[in-house]
Amino acid sequence: GPCVLFFGARFAKYEYLYREEFESYIKEGVLEMHVAFSRDQARKIYVQHKIVEAGPTVAKYLLTQNGHFYVCGSARKVPEDIYAAMKAVIMASENCGEEDA
């Protein structure tokens, strides 16, 4: 199935690791990628924001196309925020409550 990667870091210029490889996978059509660099603009944008933005696509890949979902970034408070974002995506996609998501 399709593969989607969410990559987050503070600064693209210094922390966009494996950029060339990722771009080649995107060109080949084997990867869809969303990036979030929290310090490159005035308003902080994190991977959980990108997950919610891409929610319909993520839900379709995971729930109907046997897709894969990956997140790369800091491991501080992010796991809880990723979990909350994914729960919101599934709730919106499936029109269900938190418990069913």
mmCIF file of N, CA and C in Angstrom, residues 4 6 48 51-65 67-69 81-101:
data_model
loop_
_atom_site.group_PDB
_atom_site.id
_atom_site.type_symbol
_atom_site.label_atom_id
_atom_site.label_comp_id
_atom_site.label_asym_id
_atom_site.label_seq_id
_atom_site.Cartn_x
_atom_site.Cartn_y
_atom_site.Cartn_z
ATOM 1 N N VAL A 4 3.317 7.030 3.656
ATOM 2 C CA VAL A 4 3.368 8.461 3.942
ATOM 3 C C VAL A 4 4.286 8.684 5.147
ATOM 4 N N PHE A 6 5.891 11.663 7.784
ATOM 5 C CA PHE A 6 5.844 12.999 8.368
ATOM 6 C C PHE A 6 7.188 13.225 9.040
ATOM 7 N N GLN A 48 2.393 17.018 14.106
ATOM 8 C CA GLN A 48 0.994 16.730 14.424
ATOM 9 C C GLN A 48 0.054 17.656 13.663
ATOM 10 N N ILE A 51 -0.141 16.179 10.191
ATOM 11 C CA ILE A 51 -0.966 14.968 10.186
ATOM 12 C C ILE A 51 -2.442 15.328 10.075
ATOM 13 N N VAL A 52 -2.868 16.305 10.862
ATOM 14 C CA VAL A 52 -4.272 16.726 10.822
ATOM 15 C C VAL A 52 -4.610 17.323 9.448
ATOM 16 N N GLU A 53 -3.701 18.139 8.882
ATOM 17 C CA GLU A 53 -3.932 18.719 7.556
ATOM 18 C C GLU A 53 -4.124 17.637 6.495
ATOM 19 N N ALA A 54 -3.339 16.585 6.593
ATOM 20 C CA ALA A 54 -3.404 15.501 5.608
ATOM 21 C C ALA A 54 -4.351 14.391 6.053
ATOM 22 N N GLY A 55 -5.174 14.665 7.040
ATOM 23 C CA GLY A 55 -6.040 13.668 7.654
ATOM 24 C C GLY A 55 -6.817 12.775 6.708
ATOM 25 N N PRO A 56 -7.554 13.333 5.746
ATOM 26 C CA PRO A 56 -8.324 12.461 4.852
ATOM 27 C C PRO A 56 -7.445 11.474 4.078
ATOM 28 N N THR A 57 -6.289 11.932 3.622
ATOM 29 C CA THR A 57 -5.376 11.050 2.894
ATOM 30 C C THR A 57 -4.807 9.978 3.806
ATOM 31 N N VAL A 58 -4.388 10.376 4.998
ATOM 32 C CA VAL A 58 -3.825 9.417 5.956
ATOM 33 C C VAL A 58 -4.862 8.353 6.304
ATOM 34 N N ALA A 59 -6.065 8.769 6.590
ATOM 35 C CA ALA A 59 -7.124 7.815 6.938
ATOM 36 C C ALA A 59 -7.395 6.860 5.779
ATOM 37 N N LYS A 60 -7.475 7.390 4.569
ATOM 38 C CA LYS A 60 -7.732 6.544 3.393
ATOM 39 C C LYS A 60 -6.619 5.510 3.230
ATOM 40 N N TYR A 61 -5.376 5.940 3.321
ATOM 41 C CA TYR A 61 -4.248 5.013 3.176
ATOM 42 C C TYR A 61 -4.296 3.910 4.227
ATOM 43 N N LEU A 62 -4.500 4.302 5.469
ATOM 44 C CA LEU A 62 -4.443 3.329 6.560
ATOM 45 C C LEU A 62 -5.662 2.414 6.612
ATOM 46 N N LEU A 63 -6.827 2.976 6.379
ATOM 47 C CA LEU A 63 -8.059 2.219 6.593
ATOM 48 C C LEU A 63 -8.564 1.460 5.364
ATOM 49 N N THR A 64 -8.205 1.912 4.173
ATOM 50 C CA THR A 64 -8.760 1.253 2.987
ATOM 51 C C THR A 64 -7.718 0.781 1.978
ATOM 52 N N GLN A 65 -6.462 1.227 2.122
ATOM 53 C CA GLN A 65 -5.463 0.883 1.105
ATOM 54 C C GLN A 65 -4.259 0.131 1.670
ATOM 55 N N GLY A 67 -2.084 0.999 3.742
ATOM 56 C CA GLY A 67 -0.933 1.891 3.684
ATOM 57 C C GLY A 67 -0.097 1.872 4.948
ATOM 58 N N HIS A 68 1.003 2.607 4.873
ATOM 59 C CA HIS A 68 1.945 2.707 5.988
ATOM 60 C C HIS A 68 2.140 4.171 6.344
ATOM 61 N N PHE A 69 2.369 4.410 7.622
ATOM 62 C CA PHE A 69 2.438 5.754 8.177
ATOM 63 C C PHE A 69 3.672 5.826 9.071
ATOM 64 N N ASP A 81 1.275 13.949 21.338
ATOM 65 C CA ASP A 81 0.644 14.846 20.371
ATOM 66 C C ASP A 81 0.332 14.126 19.056
ATOM 67 N N ILE A 82 1.207 13.215 18.654
ATOM 68 C CA ILE A 82 0.970 12.411 17.449
ATOM 69 C C ILE A 82 -0.249 11.520 17.666
ATOM 70 N N TYR A 83 -0.306 10.892 18.819
ATOM 71 C CA TYR A 83 -1.439 10.029 19.157
ATOM 72 C C TYR A 83 -2.747 10.824 19.090
ATOM 73 N N ALA A 84 -2.754 12.003 19.676
ATOM 74 C CA ALA A 84 -3.961 12.845 19.670
ATOM 75 C C ALA A 84 -4.337 13.250 18.241
ATOM 76 N N ALA A 85 -3.343 13.595 17.420
ATOM 77 C CA ALA A 85 -3.617 13.984 16.042
ATOM 78 C C ALA A 85 -4.189 12.808 15.250
ATOM 79 N N MET A 86 -3.613 11.630 15.421
ATOM 80 C CA MET A 86 -4.114 10.455 14.706
ATOM 81 C C MET A 86 -5.523 10.088 15.154
ATOM 82 N N LYS A 87 -5.773 10.233 16.446
ATOM 83 C CA LYS A 87 -7.115 9.954 16.960
ATOM 84 C C LYS A 87 -8.122 10.922 16.331
ATOM 85 N N ALA A 88 -7.749 12.195 16.227
ATOM 86 C CA ALA A 88 -8.631 13.192 15.605
ATOM 87 C C ALA A 88 -8.877 12.865 14.141
ATOM 88 N N VAL A 89 -7.848 12.403 13.438
ATOM 89 C CA VAL A 89 -7.990 12.042 12.025
ATOM 90 C C VAL A 89 -8.971 10.885 11.862
ATOM 91 N N ILE A 90 -8.819 9.862 12.677
ATOM 92 C CA ILE A 90 -9.705 8.694 12.576
ATOM 93 C C ILE A 90 -11.130 9.060 12.981
ATOM 94 N N MET A 91 -11.281 9.862 14.036
ATOM 95 C CA MET A 91 -12.622 10.290 14.459
ATOM 96 C C MET A 91 -13.327 11.045 13.339
ATOM 97 N N ALA A 92 -12.592 11.933 12.662
ATOM 98 C CA ALA A 92 -13.194 12.709 11.579
ATOM 99 C C ALA A 92 -13.509 11.814 10.376
ATOM 100 N N SER A 93 -12.611 10.929 10.056
ATOM 101 C CA SER A 93 -12.795 10.055 8.898
ATOM 102 C C SER A 93 -13.933 9.084 9.076
ATOM 103 N N GLU A 94 -13.999 8.505 10.249
ATOM 104 C CA GLU A 94 -14.978 7.439 10.512
ATOM 105 C C GLU A 94 -16.245 7.925 11.220
ATOM 106 N N ASN A 95 -16.282 9.253 11.491
ATOM 107 C CA ASN A 95 -17.410 9.842 12.196
ATOM 108 C C ASN A 95 -17.732 9.050 13.464
ATOM 109 N N CYS A 96 -16.694 8.855 14.269
ATOM 110 C CA CYS A 96 -16.855 8.070 15.492
ATOM 111 C C CYS A 96 -16.325 8.840 16.688
ATOM 112 N N GLY A 97 -16.579 8.316 17.852
ATOM 113 C CA GLY A 97 -16.112 8.924 19.074
ATOM 114 C C GLY A 97 -14.683 8.528 19.414
ATOM 115 N N GLU A 98 -14.173 9.151 20.442
ATOM 116 C CA GLU A 98 -12.784 8.936 20.866
ATOM 117 C C GLU A 98 -12.521 7.463 21.221
ATOM 118 N N GLU A 99 -13.442 6.849 21.883
ATOM 119 C CA GLU A 99 -13.259 5.464 22.315
ATOM 120 C C GLU A 99 -13.148 4.502 21.128
ATOM 121 N N ASP A 100 -13.942 4.753 20.079
ATOM 122 C CA ASP A 100 -13.909 3.881 18.899
ATOM 123 C C ASP A 100 -12.707 4.146 17.996
ATOM 124 N N ALA A 101 -12.177 5.357 18.064
ATOM 125 C CA ALA A 101 -11.033 5.703 17.217
ATOM 126 C C ALA A 101 -9.819 4.923 17.672
#
